[in-house]
């Protein structure tokens, strides 16, 4: 695993309390199933989260500082100074310098801007020995290759694909390639150089052999409407993959979005700061060798494995992320939500903190909850809204966890082999609102050292039941169960440690003392698990 400049900060966060600036904010009441309302809740007002030593960590800015800055090239172009390449079936004609045609292969051998228009049953190859930028403007271009990529950037200082405004374009590669070596091209749009895709047109990419779009350097999508269908991975940037704008739809047999470089510093990350992404994946929706950073845009994922997977850190600082289907929803060694809206549906764990396959962070036996294995990892919520519907563990950390702001709502499992909350290390609630409703057999609650009060009780009800938290006759909180349940955990600004509260389910009342666990595993922990 590459060295990470924020590793020391994250390690200390995993085992210690945080110093977080907090302010009060209201949570609006709704009547929809699975929503929560409260008199008030605490949420962070700090721009960053800090440890007692003052080290910033687990924020969008910190995660970006630990990675390279994606190089998004300018997608503006000048028609007057461009070379025009007219595609005519199995041939092409060139008006200008820098491009040649040999049968159905167009070769671009110099930097500059090239406008491609028409239909080609062949291939466009960029092979420029200079360090100059090569800009390909697709203006009604349809390219289908029977031998390899539709567009292959073999050599260029930088490659830019511009989708001309109002144009519809398509790229389709061969079903099988003659060259299948480790470093051979493997995507309908393939580049060995940094690649930027933008503009105001549309592009349909069909990767019949393996990937749809791939760069062995960095890849930035800054605009356009992209629709990618791939036998394996949809869009892959080895060093990094960044989306700053546009509308991107991916249907992939493998991972939808992928970055793979785990050997070079500041590489292997996925960064989403804008745009609209609709992702369907046979494995992971996101798969990053190091980090995933989301600070804007709208993301919808349907995945057969992880919705969003990062080997190191996953930080969501804004935007709207919805995982409509997954085996596990969010998975990384360090997971933080500082703002935005996240909605997770998972067959197994909704959120899972675990040591990545490339990590050298071994489980630490002893300590934590009842001697269970504890990894160096952390789940941290300081703002935003996180909603989880999980068939297995809901909010699951094999390391530690802290809720310091925002709202966390967990609709946990129906069976007793898992729990709505499952934390192996320390589990602190220092602000925000927590609602966790699920089965009772492995039920857990926050640690007694939490600075914000919490209650936990074994009380059951059906899906659609109204759950109220009462202090005397005052309603502290009210929410609706999305599934059948046998255990309730609630924490909010209106809960005081040591005080008694009533948990009322459709008129049936159970009394609980804040800070005291009842039944299940309570605050005591459980045995090892994955």
Short mmCIF file of C-alpha atoms in Angstrom, two decimals:
data_model
loop_
_atom_site.label_atom_id
_atom_site.label_comp_id
_atom_site.label_asym_id
_atom_site.label_seq_id
_atom_site.Cartn_x
_atom_site.Cartn_y
_atom_site.Cartn_z
CA UNK A 1 0.00 0.00 0.00
CA UNK A 2 1.29 3.48 -0.83
CA UNK A 3 2.34 5.84 1.99
CA UNK A 4 -0.48 8.09 3.15
CA UNK A 5 0.13 11.50 4.69
CA UNK A 6 -3.02 11.30 6.81
CA UNK A 7 -2.38 7.79 8.17
CA UNK A 8 -1.12 8.91 11.58
CA UNK A 9 -4.12 11.17 12.09
CA UNK A 10 -6.55 8.45 11.15
CA UNK A 11 -4.90 5.90 13.42
CA UNK A 12 -5.24 8.19 16.40
CA UNK A 13 -8.87 8.86 15.54
CA UNK A 14 -9.63 5.16 15.59
CA UNK A 15 -8.81 4.83 19.27
CA UNK A 16 -9.48 8.25 20.80
CA UNK A 17 -12.14 10.87 21.28
CA UNK A 18 -12.48 13.88 18.97
CA UNK A 19 -12.64 17.58 19.58
CA UNK A 20 -15.52 18.72 17.42
CA UNK A 21 -17.23 22.11 17.28
CA UNK A 22 -20.96 21.55 17.61
CA UNK A 23 -24.10 23.61 17.18
CA UNK A 24 -27.80 22.90 17.46
CA UNK A 25 -30.04 22.30 14.49
CA UNK A 26 -33.61 21.06 14.11
CA UNK A 27 -34.65 17.85 12.38
CA UNK A 28 -37.82 18.26 10.40
CA UNK A 29 -40.67 15.88 11.17
CA UNK A 30 -42.17 13.73 8.43
CA UNK A 31 -44.65 10.88 8.42
CA UNK A 32 -42.86 8.68 5.89
CA UNK A 33 -41.72 5.21 6.94
CA UNK A 34 -38.18 5.18 8.21
CA UNK A 35 -37.87 8.90 8.90
CA UNK A 36 -37.02 10.54 12.20
CA UNK A 37 -37.96 13.75 13.91
CA UNK A 38 -36.64 15.21 17.13
CA UNK A 39 -36.88 18.31 19.22
CA UNK A 40 -33.26 19.09 18.38
CA UNK A 41 -30.02 17.38 17.54
CA UNK A 42 -26.38 18.35 17.52
CA UNK A 43 -24.42 18.58 14.29
CA UNK A 44 -20.91 19.71 13.64
CA UNK A 45 -20.30 23.27 12.53
CA UNK A 46 -16.55 22.78 12.20
CA UNK A 47 -14.97 22.77 8.76
CA UNK A 48 -12.66 19.94 9.81
CA UNK A 49 -12.57 17.26 12.45
CA UNK A 50 -9.50 17.29 14.67
CA UNK A 51 -7.90 15.01 17.20
CA UNK A 52 -6.57 16.13 20.55
CA UNK A 53 -3.24 16.80 18.85
CA UNK A 54 -4.89 19.08 16.31
CA UNK A 55 -4.30 16.84 13.29
CA UNK A 56 -6.94 17.26 10.60
CA UNK A 57 -8.30 14.01 9.22
CA UNK A 58 -11.26 12.36 7.54
CA UNK A 59 -12.47 15.43 5.68
CA UNK A 60 -12.76 16.06 1.96
CA UNK A 61 -9.90 18.57 2.06
CA UNK A 62 -7.63 16.19 3.97
CA UNK A 63 -8.39 13.29 1.64
CA UNK A 64 -7.71 15.43 -1.42
CA UNK A 65 -4.49 16.74 0.10
CA UNK A 66 -3.27 13.15 0.37
CA UNK A 67 -3.79 12.62 -3.38
CA UNK A 68 -2.69 14.22 -6.63
CA UNK A 69 -4.80 17.00 -8.15
CA UNK A 70 -6.60 15.61 -11.21
CA UNK A 71 -5.48 17.41 -14.37
CA UNK A 72 -8.67 18.46 -16.17
CA UNK A 73 -7.71 19.77 -19.61
CA UNK A 74 -9.54 22.60 -21.36
CA UNK A 75 -12.25 21.30 -23.70
CA UNK A 76 -12.63 24.54 -25.68
CA UNK A 77 -11.58 24.31 -29.33
CA UNK A 78 -11.17 26.47 -32.42
CA UNK A 79 -12.67 25.18 -35.66
CA UNK A 80 -10.56 27.51 -37.79
CA UNK A 81 -7.28 25.97 -36.65
CA UNK A 82 -8.48 22.36 -36.60
CA UNK A 83 -7.82 19.46 -38.93
CA UNK A 84 -11.03 17.85 -40.21
CA UNK A 85 -11.20 14.07 -40.58
CA UNK A 86 -14.25 12.87 -42.52
CA UNK A 87 -15.03 9.22 -41.87
CA UNK A 88 -16.54 7.37 -44.84
CA UNK A 89 -17.26 3.77 -43.85
CA UNK A 90 -14.06 1.83 -44.47
CA UNK A 91 -11.98 4.89 -45.34
CA UNK A 92 -11.53 8.56 -44.43
CA UNK A 93 -10.34 11.86 -45.85
CA UNK A 94 -8.23 14.53 -44.13
CA UNK A 95 -8.37 18.31 -44.55
CA UNK A 96 -5.38 19.73 -42.71
CA UNK A 97 -2.10 18.58 -41.19
CA UNK A 98 -1.15 15.92 -38.66
CA UNK A 99 -3.32 12.97 -39.71
CA UNK A 100 -2.95 10.22 -42.29
CA UNK A 101 -5.22 7.42 -43.50
CA UNK A 102 -4.25 3.85 -44.30
CA UNK A 103 -7.29 1.84 -45.36
CA UNK A 104 -9.65 1.97 -42.37
CA UNK A 105 -7.06 3.26 -39.86
CA UNK A 106 -6.70 6.97 -39.15
CA UNK A 107 -3.38 7.83 -37.51
CA UNK A 108 -2.82 11.15 -35.76
CA UNK A 109 0.90 11.80 -35.39
CA UNK A 110 1.12 15.38 -34.11
CA UNK A 111 -0.36 17.59 -31.44
CA UNK A 112 -3.34 19.74 -32.33
CA UNK A 113 -7.12 19.64 -32.70
CA UNK A 114 -8.83 17.09 -34.94
CA UNK A 115 -12.55 17.12 -35.74
CA UNK A 116 -13.96 13.65 -36.48
CA UNK A 117 -17.24 13.32 -38.29
CA UNK A 118 -19.00 10.47 -40.08
CA UNK A 119 -18.91 6.68 -39.74
CA UNK A 120 -15.85 4.47 -39.65
CA UNK A 121 -15.58 0.68 -39.58
CA UNK A 122 -12.02 0.86 -38.41
CA UNK A 123 -9.86 2.60 -35.83
CA UNK A 124 -8.44 5.98 -34.85
CA UNK A 125 -4.91 5.77 -33.44
CA UNK A 126 -3.14 8.67 -31.72
CA UNK A 127 0.64 8.15 -31.90
CA UNK A 128 2.40 11.47 -31.38
CA UNK A 129 6.05 11.51 -30.39
CA UNK A 130 5.76 15.05 -29.02
CA UNK A 131 4.59 16.18 -25.60
CA UNK A 132 1.85 18.26 -27.19
CA UNK A 133 -1.83 17.86 -26.40
CA UNK A 134 -4.00 15.98 -28.87
CA UNK A 135 -7.62 17.09 -28.89
CA UNK A 136 -10.19 14.89 -30.63
CA UNK A 137 -13.51 16.62 -31.28
CA UNK A 138 -16.26 14.08 -31.92
CA UNK A 139 -18.91 15.80 -34.03
CA UNK A 140 -21.33 13.11 -35.15
CA UNK A 141 -18.67 10.38 -35.19
CA UNK A 142 -19.52 6.66 -35.06
CA UNK A 143 -16.49 4.37 -34.90
CA UNK A 144 -16.59 0.58 -34.69
CA UNK A 145 -13.42 -1.51 -34.63
CA UNK A 146 -13.09 -5.18 -35.49
CA UNK A 147 -9.50 -5.46 -34.24
CA UNK A 148 -9.16 -3.46 -31.00
CA UNK A 149 -10.18 -0.11 -29.48
CA UNK A 150 -12.26 2.28 -31.51
CA UNK A 151 -9.93 5.08 -30.35
CA UNK A 152 -6.47 4.14 -29.06
CA UNK A 153 -4.12 6.80 -27.69
CA UNK A 154 -0.76 5.09 -27.95
CA UNK A 155 1.36 8.20 -27.31
CA UNK A 156 0.54 11.83 -26.59
CA UNK A 157 1.46 14.51 -24.10
CA UNK A 158 -2.20 14.58 -23.08
CA UNK A 159 -5.40 13.41 -24.72
CA UNK A 160 -8.70 15.29 -24.76
CA UNK A 161 -11.97 14.00 -26.20
CA UNK A 162 -14.48 16.79 -26.80
CA UNK A 163 -18.13 15.99 -27.50
CA UNK A 164 -19.25 18.75 -29.85
CA UNK A 165 -22.35 20.58 -28.71
CA UNK A 166 -25.53 18.90 -29.92
CA UNK A 167 -23.70 15.93 -31.44
CA UNK A 168 -24.37 12.22 -30.93
CA UNK A 169 -21.33 9.94 -31.07
CA UNK A 170 -20.54 6.27 -30.52
CA UNK A 171 -17.46 4.11 -29.99
CA UNK A 172 -17.50 0.30 -30.16
CA UNK A 173 -14.47 -1.97 -29.87
CA UNK A 174 -13.80 -5.48 -31.15
CA UNK A 175 -15.28 -8.52 -29.45
CA UNK A 176 -11.74 -9.91 -29.07
CA UNK A 177 -8.27 -8.39 -29.51
CA UNK A 178 -5.27 -9.97 -31.20
CA UNK A 179 -2.97 -8.52 -28.50
CA UNK A 180 -4.06 -9.67 -25.05
CA UNK A 181 -0.82 -9.00 -23.14
CA UNK A 182 -0.76 -7.39 -19.70
CA UNK A 183 -0.06 -3.89 -21.07
CA UNK A 184 -2.18 -4.21 -24.20
CA UNK A 185 -5.17 -1.92 -24.88
CA UNK A 186 -8.41 -3.29 -23.44
CA UNK A 187 -11.14 -0.66 -23.87
CA UNK A 188 -13.27 0.89 -26.60
CA UNK A 189 -11.75 4.28 -25.69
CA UNK A 190 -8.20 3.64 -24.50
CA UNK A 191 -5.38 5.99 -23.56
CA UNK A 192 -1.83 5.60 -22.28
CA UNK A 193 -1.81 9.33 -21.45
CA UNK A 194 -3.88 11.52 -19.14
CA UNK A 195 -7.35 11.67 -20.66
CA UNK A 196 -10.07 14.32 -20.29
CA UNK A 197 -13.59 13.86 -21.66
CA UNK A 198 -15.93 16.84 -21.84
CA UNK A 199 -18.10 19.06 -23.99
CA UNK A 200 -21.83 19.42 -24.50
CA UNK A 201 -22.60 16.47 -26.76
CA UNK A 202 -23.30 12.80 -26.10
CA UNK A 203 -21.19 9.66 -26.37
CA UNK A 204 -22.24 6.01 -26.30
CA UNK A 205 -19.40 3.59 -25.56
CA UNK A 206 -19.69 -0.18 -25.95
CA UNK A 207 -16.84 -2.26 -24.58
CA UNK A 208 -17.49 -5.66 -26.10
CA UNK A 209 -14.16 -7.21 -25.12
CA UNK A 210 -13.39 -5.83 -21.65
CA UNK A 211 -13.64 -2.20 -20.53
CA UNK A 212 -15.57 0.75 -21.88
CA UNK A 213 -13.22 3.69 -21.20
CA UNK A 214 -9.73 3.25 -19.73
CA UNK A 215 -6.61 5.31 -19.12
CA UNK A 216 -3.37 3.97 -17.68
CA UNK A 217 -2.73 7.50 -16.37
CA UNK A 218 -5.42 9.80 -15.00
CA UNK A 219 -8.97 10.17 -16.33
CA UNK A 220 -11.24 13.20 -15.86
CA UNK A 221 -14.85 13.55 -17.02
CA UNK A 222 -15.83 17.22 -17.00
CA UNK A 223 -19.01 17.26 -19.08
CA UNK A 224 -21.17 15.68 -21.74
CA UNK A 225 -23.68 12.85 -21.65
CA UNK A 226 -21.91 9.49 -21.49
CA UNK A 227 -23.51 6.07 -21.70
CA UNK A 228 -21.08 3.19 -21.18
CA UNK A 229 -21.78 -0.52 -21.49
CA UNK A 230 -18.90 -2.88 -20.83
CA UNK A 231 -18.25 -6.59 -20.54
CA UNK A 232 -15.89 -5.89 -17.64
CA UNK A 233 -15.15 -2.50 -16.03
CA UNK A 234 -17.09 0.53 -17.20
CA UNK A 235 -14.72 3.48 -16.67
CA UNK A 236 -11.19 3.02 -15.35
CA UNK A 237 -8.43 5.49 -14.58
CA UNK A 238 -5.36 3.71 -13.25
CA UNK A 239 -3.81 6.70 -11.46
CA UNK A 240 -7.12 8.39 -10.73
CA UNK A 241 -10.67 8.83 -11.93
CA UNK A 242 -12.38 12.18 -11.39
CA UNK A 243 -15.87 13.33 -12.37
CA UNK A 244 -16.52 17.07 -12.14
CA UNK A 245 -19.63 17.33 -14.33
CA UNK A 246 -21.78 15.75 -16.99
CA UNK A 247 -24.27 12.88 -16.93
CA UNK A 248 -22.68 9.43 -16.78
CA UNK A 249 -24.53 6.12 -17.08
CA UNK A 250 -22.61 2.87 -16.72
CA UNK A 251 -23.74 -0.74 -17.10
CA UNK A 252 -20.71 -2.93 -16.37
CA UNK A 253 -20.17 -6.64 -15.97
CA UNK A 254 -17.34 -5.81 -13.53
CA UNK A 255 -16.81 -2.58 -11.61
CA UNK A 256 -18.60 0.54 -12.82
CA UNK A 257 -15.92 3.07 -11.76
CA UNK A 258 -12.40 1.90 -10.97
CA UNK A 259 -8.92 3.19 -10.07
CA UNK A 260 -6.17 0.62 -9.57
CA UNK A 261 -2.79 2.20 -8.79
CA UNK A 262 -1.79 1.07 -5.29
CA UNK A 263 1.99 1.35 -5.75
CA UNK A 264 2.55 5.09 -6.36
CA UNK A 265 1.96 7.87 -3.86
CA UNK A 266 -1.06 10.14 -4.47
CA UNK A 267 -2.67 7.66 -6.87
CA UNK A 268 -5.41 5.04 -7.04
CA UNK A 269 -8.33 7.28 -6.03
CA UNK A 270 -11.80 8.19 -7.31
CA UNK A 271 -12.95 11.80 -6.84
CA UNK A 272 -16.54 12.91 -7.53
CA UNK A 273 -17.25 16.64 -7.21
CA UNK A 274 -20.17 17.07 -9.60
CA UNK A 275 -22.30 15.54 -12.30
CA UNK A 276 -24.98 12.87 -12.27
CA UNK A 277 -23.89 9.23 -12.14
CA UNK A 278 -26.14 6.21 -12.63
CA UNK A 279 -24.11 3.04 -12.12
CA UNK A 280 -24.97 -0.63 -12.52
CA UNK A 281 -22.22 -3.12 -11.76
CA UNK A 282 -21.68 -6.87 -11.70
CA UNK A 283 -19.18 -6.33 -8.86
CA UNK A 284 -18.55 -2.91 -7.23
CA UNK A 285 -20.11 0.42 -8.14
CA UNK A 286 -16.91 2.20 -7.04
CA UNK A 287 -13.62 0.34 -6.57
CA UNK A 288 -10.62 2.46 -5.53
CA UNK A 289 -7.17 1.10 -4.69
CA UNK A 290 -6.84 3.88 -2.11
CA UNK A 291 -9.53 6.55 -1.56
CA UNK A 292 -13.01 7.56 -2.68
CA UNK A 293 -13.91 11.23 -2.18
CA UNK A 294 -17.42 12.52 -2.93
CA UNK A 295 -18.14 16.23 -2.48
CA UNK A 296 -21.00 16.91 -4.87
CA UNK A 297 -23.23 15.61 -7.61
CA UNK A 298 -25.86 12.89 -7.54
CA UNK A 299 -24.81 9.23 -7.47
CA UNK A 300 -27.04 6.18 -7.83
CA UNK A 301 -25.53 2.70 -7.60
CA UNK A 302 -26.91 -0.78 -8.21
CA UNK A 303 -24.17 -3.31 -7.51
CA UNK A 304 -23.92 -7.04 -6.91
CA UNK A 305 -21.02 -6.58 -4.50
CA UNK A 306 -20.05 -3.30 -2.79
CA UNK A 307 -21.86 -0.11 -3.66
CA UNK A 308 -18.78 1.99 -2.86
CA UNK A 309 -15.46 0.32 -2.00
CA UNK A 310 -12.18 2.01 -1.06
CA UNK A 311 -9.14 0.17 0.25
CA UNK A 312 -8.16 3.11 2.48
CA UNK A 313 -10.64 5.95 3.07
CA UNK A 314 -14.12 6.87 1.91
CA UNK A 315 -15.09 10.48 2.61
CA UNK A 316 -18.45 11.97 1.65
CA UNK A 317 -18.59 15.73 2.16
CA UNK A 318 -21.65 16.67 0.12
CA UNK A 319 -23.88 15.47 -2.69
CA UNK A 320 -26.55 12.81 -2.88
CA UNK A 321 -25.46 9.16 -2.84
CA UNK A 322 -28.02 6.38 -3.20
CA UNK A 323 -27.10 2.70 -3.26
CA UNK A 324 -30.33 1.08 -4.41
CA UNK A 325 -28.95 -2.47 -4.21
CA UNK A 326 -25.70 -4.01 -3.00
CA UNK A 327 -24.27 -6.90 -1.06
CA UNK A 328 -22.50 -4.39 1.17
CA UNK A 329 -23.21 -0.68 0.82
CA UNK A 330 -20.11 1.29 1.87
CA UNK A 331 -16.79 -0.40 2.66
CA UNK A 332 -13.38 1.08 3.56
CA UNK A 333 -10.87 1.13 6.39
CA UNK A 334 -11.91 4.69 7.27
CA UNK A 335 -15.37 6.03 6.44
CA UNK A 336 -16.53 9.59 7.11
CA UNK A 337 -19.72 11.50 6.35
CA UNK A 338 -19.37 15.22 6.98
CA UNK A 339 -22.28 16.50 4.88
CA UNK A 340 -24.66 15.42 2.15
CA UNK A 341 -27.27 12.69 1.92
CA UNK A 342 -26.49 8.97 1.77
CA UNK A 343 -29.13 6.25 1.40
CA UNK A 344 -27.94 2.63 1.49
CA UNK A 345 -29.75 -0.64 0.79
CA UNK A 346 -27.67 -3.78 1.35
CA UNK A 347 -28.25 -7.52 1.52
CA UNK A 348 -25.53 -7.79 4.16
CA UNK A 349 -23.74 -4.91 5.92
CA UNK A 350 -24.89 -1.39 5.15
CA UNK A 351 -21.67 0.31 6.25
CA UNK A 352 -18.59 -1.79 6.92
CA UNK A 353 -15.25 -0.60 8.30
CA UNK A 354 -12.63 -3.28 7.73
CA UNK A 355 -8.90 -3.44 7.05
CA UNK A 356 -8.46 -3.43 3.29
CA UNK A 357 -6.87 -6.32 1.43
CA UNK A 358 -3.82 -4.17 0.73
CA UNK A 359 -3.54 -2.86 4.29
CA UNK A 360 -0.93 -3.88 6.82
CA UNK A 361 -3.26 -2.95 9.70
CA UNK A 362 -3.69 -6.24 11.54
CA UNK A 363 -6.55 -6.87 13.96
CA UNK A 364 -5.73 -5.94 17.54
CA UNK A 365 -7.04 -8.62 19.88
CA UNK A 366 -8.36 -7.62 23.27
CA UNK A 367 -9.88 -4.33 24.37
CA UNK A 368 -12.91 -2.88 22.71
CA UNK A 369 -16.15 -4.77 23.12
CA UNK A 370 -15.73 -7.96 25.04
CA UNK A 371 -12.32 -8.90 23.64
CA UNK A 372 -13.45 -8.98 20.01
CA UNK A 373 -10.92 -8.40 17.22
CA UNK A 374 -10.42 -4.70 16.57
CA UNK A 375 -8.84 -3.37 13.38
CA UNK A 376 -7.26 0.04 12.90
CA UNK A 377 -10.29 1.70 11.34
CA UNK A 378 -13.03 4.22 11.99
CA UNK A 379 -16.59 5.11 10.99
CA UNK A 380 -17.22 8.80 11.65
CA UNK A 381 -20.35 10.89 11.09
CA UNK A 382 -20.10 14.63 11.76
CA UNK A 383 -22.87 15.91 9.51
CA UNK A 384 -25.30 15.06 6.74
CA UNK A 385 -27.87 12.27 6.71
CA UNK A 386 -27.09 8.56 6.53
CA UNK A 387 -29.96 6.08 6.09
CA UNK A 388 -29.24 2.36 6.04
CA UNK A 389 -31.51 -0.59 5.26
CA UNK A 390 -29.46 -3.74 5.86
CA UNK A 391 -30.12 -7.46 5.84
CA UNK A 392 -26.95 -8.02 7.89
CA UNK A 393 -25.23 -5.61 10.25
CA UNK A 394 -26.38 -2.07 9.61
CA UNK A 395 -23.74 0.33 10.94
CA UNK A 396 -20.76 -2.02 11.25
CA UNK A 397 -17.20 -1.12 12.25
CA UNK A 398 -14.51 -3.69 12.89
CA UNK A 399 -12.59 -0.71 14.27
CA UNK A 400 -14.11 2.19 16.19
CA UNK A 401 -17.02 4.52 15.50
CA UNK A 402 -18.19 7.99 16.43
CA UNK A 403 -21.33 9.95 15.68
CA UNK A 404 -20.59 13.62 16.36
CA UNK A 405 -23.27 15.29 14.24
CA UNK A 406 -25.77 14.78 11.47
CA UNK A 407 -28.44 12.09 11.42
CA UNK A 408 -27.96 8.32 11.26
CA UNK A 409 -30.99 6.09 10.75
CA UNK A 410 -30.47 2.32 10.63
CA UNK A 411 -33.15 -0.19 9.65
CA UNK A 412 -31.35 -3.31 10.77
CA UNK A 413 -31.69 -7.04 10.20
CA UNK A 414 -34.66 -9.25 10.93
CA UNK A 415 -32.56 -12.18 12.18
CA UNK A 416 -30.69 -12.38 15.49
CA UNK A 417 -27.31 -13.28 13.97
CA UNK A 418 -26.64 -9.63 13.12
CA UNK A 419 -27.39 -6.24 14.63
CA UNK A 420 -28.40 -2.77 13.55
CA UNK A 421 -25.24 -1.52 15.30
CA UNK A 422 -22.04 -3.57 15.45
CA UNK A 423 -18.79 -1.94 16.61
CA UNK A 424 -15.71 -3.87 17.76
CA UNK A 425 -13.78 -0.91 19.17
CA UNK A 426 -14.91 2.19 20.99
CA UNK A 427 -18.34 3.51 20.01
CA UNK A 428 -18.99 7.10 21.03
CA UNK A 429 -21.96 9.38 20.42
CA UNK A 430 -20.98 13.00 21.00
CA UNK A 431 -23.67 14.74 18.97
CA UNK A 432 -26.18 14.37 16.19
CA UNK A 433 -29.14 11.99 16.06
CA UNK A 434 -28.94 8.19 16.03
CA UNK A 435 -31.88 5.86 15.40
CA UNK A 436 -31.17 2.13 15.12
CA UNK A 437 -34.04 -0.34 14.88
CA UNK A 438 -33.52 -4.06 14.33
CA UNK A 439 -33.30 -7.53 15.81
CA UNK A 440 -32.43 -8.15 19.46
CA UNK A 441 -30.08 -11.15 19.56
CA UNK A 442 -26.89 -9.20 18.77
CA UNK A 443 -28.12 -5.75 19.69
CA UNK A 444 -25.47 -3.22 20.70
CA UNK A 445 -25.50 0.31 22.06
CA UNK A 446 -22.96 3.17 22.29
CA UNK A 447 -20.31 3.21 25.00
CA UNK A 448 -21.06 4.66 28.43
CA UNK A 449 -18.28 7.21 27.82
CA UNK A 450 -20.40 8.91 25.16
CA UNK A 451 -20.92 12.58 25.96
CA UNK A 452 -24.43 12.57 24.48
CA UNK A 453 -27.14 10.49 26.13
CA UNK A 454 -28.61 7.38 24.52
CA UNK A 455 -31.26 4.80 25.30
CA UNK A 456 -31.57 1.17 24.26
CA UNK A 457 -34.41 -1.23 24.88
CA UNK A 458 -35.73 -4.55 23.66
CA UNK A 459 -39.20 -3.72 22.44
CA UNK A 460 -40.86 -5.14 19.37
CA UNK A 461 -43.24 -4.07 16.66
CA UNK A 462 -44.15 -4.51 13.00
CA UNK A 463 -43.07 -2.57 9.96
CA UNK A 464 -44.95 0.70 9.87
CA UNK A 465 -45.18 0.96 13.66
CA UNK A 466 -44.82 4.41 15.21
CA UNK A 467 -42.06 4.61 17.82
CA UNK A 468 -42.05 7.49 20.30
CA UNK A 469 -39.42 8.44 22.86
CA UNK A 470 -41.06 10.18 25.83
CA UNK A 471 -39.66 12.12 28.76
CA UNK A 472 -42.63 12.21 31.06
CA UNK A 473 -45.40 13.41 28.78
CA UNK A 474 -43.04 15.23 26.40
CA UNK A 475 -42.26 13.63 23.02
CA UNK A 476 -38.48 13.74 22.60
CA UNK A 477 -38.52 11.94 19.24
CA UNK A 478 -40.88 10.06 16.97
CA UNK A 479 -40.14 7.84 14.01
CA UNK A 480 -41.63 5.06 11.91
CA UNK A 481 -40.19 1.55 11.59
CA UNK A 482 -39.48 0.42 8.06
CA UNK A 483 -39.29 -3.27 9.03
CA UNK A 484 -40.28 -5.61 11.84
CA UNK A 485 -38.05 -5.02 14.89
CA UNK A 486 -37.25 -6.22 18.40
CA UNK A 487 -34.74 -3.61 19.59
CA UNK A 488 -34.49 0.19 19.54
CA UNK A 489 -31.50 2.49 20.12
CA UNK A 490 -31.93 6.27 20.14
CA UNK A 491 -29.56 9.13 20.86
CA UNK A 492 -30.22 12.83 20.52
CA UNK A 493 -29.67 16.15 22.22
CA UNK A 494 -32.82 15.60 24.30
CA UNK A 495 -31.47 12.49 26.07
CA UNK A 496 -29.69 12.88 29.42
CA UNK A 497 -27.62 10.07 30.92
CA UNK A 498 -29.21 8.46 33.97
CA UNK A 499 -32.72 9.74 33.25
CA UNK A 500 -35.65 7.43 32.53
CA UNK A 501 -37.51 7.48 29.23
CA UNK A 502 -40.44 5.60 27.79
CA UNK A 503 -40.19 3.88 24.40
CA UNK A 504 -43.76 3.67 23.14
CA UNK A 505 -44.58 1.39 20.20
CA UNK A 506 -48.12 1.89 18.93
CA UNK A 507 -49.24 2.69 22.46
CA UNK A 508 -47.28 -0.07 24.26
CA UNK A 509 -44.66 1.41 26.61
CA UNK A 510 -41.22 0.14 27.74
CA UNK A 511 -39.08 2.06 30.24
CA UNK A 512 -35.32 2.51 29.75
CA UNK A 513 -32.61 4.39 31.62
CA UNK A 514 -30.35 6.47 29.41
CA UNK A 515 -26.83 5.06 29.24
CA UNK A 516 -27.90 1.57 30.31
CA UNK A 517 -28.07 -1.33 27.86
CA UNK A 518 -30.70 -4.06 28.17
CA UNK A 519 -30.58 -7.54 26.63
CA UNK A 520 -28.70 -8.59 23.48
CA UNK A 521 -24.99 -7.78 23.56
CA UNK A 522 -25.75 -4.28 24.86
CA UNK A 523 -22.60 -2.22 25.16
CA UNK A 524 -20.57 -5.30 26.00
CA UNK A 525 -19.58 -6.59 22.59
CA UNK A 526 -19.46 -9.90 20.78
CA UNK A 527 -17.18 -12.41 19.22
CA UNK A 528 -15.04 -12.06 16.10
CA UNK A 529 -16.71 -11.50 12.77
CA UNK A 530 -15.74 -10.45 9.28
#
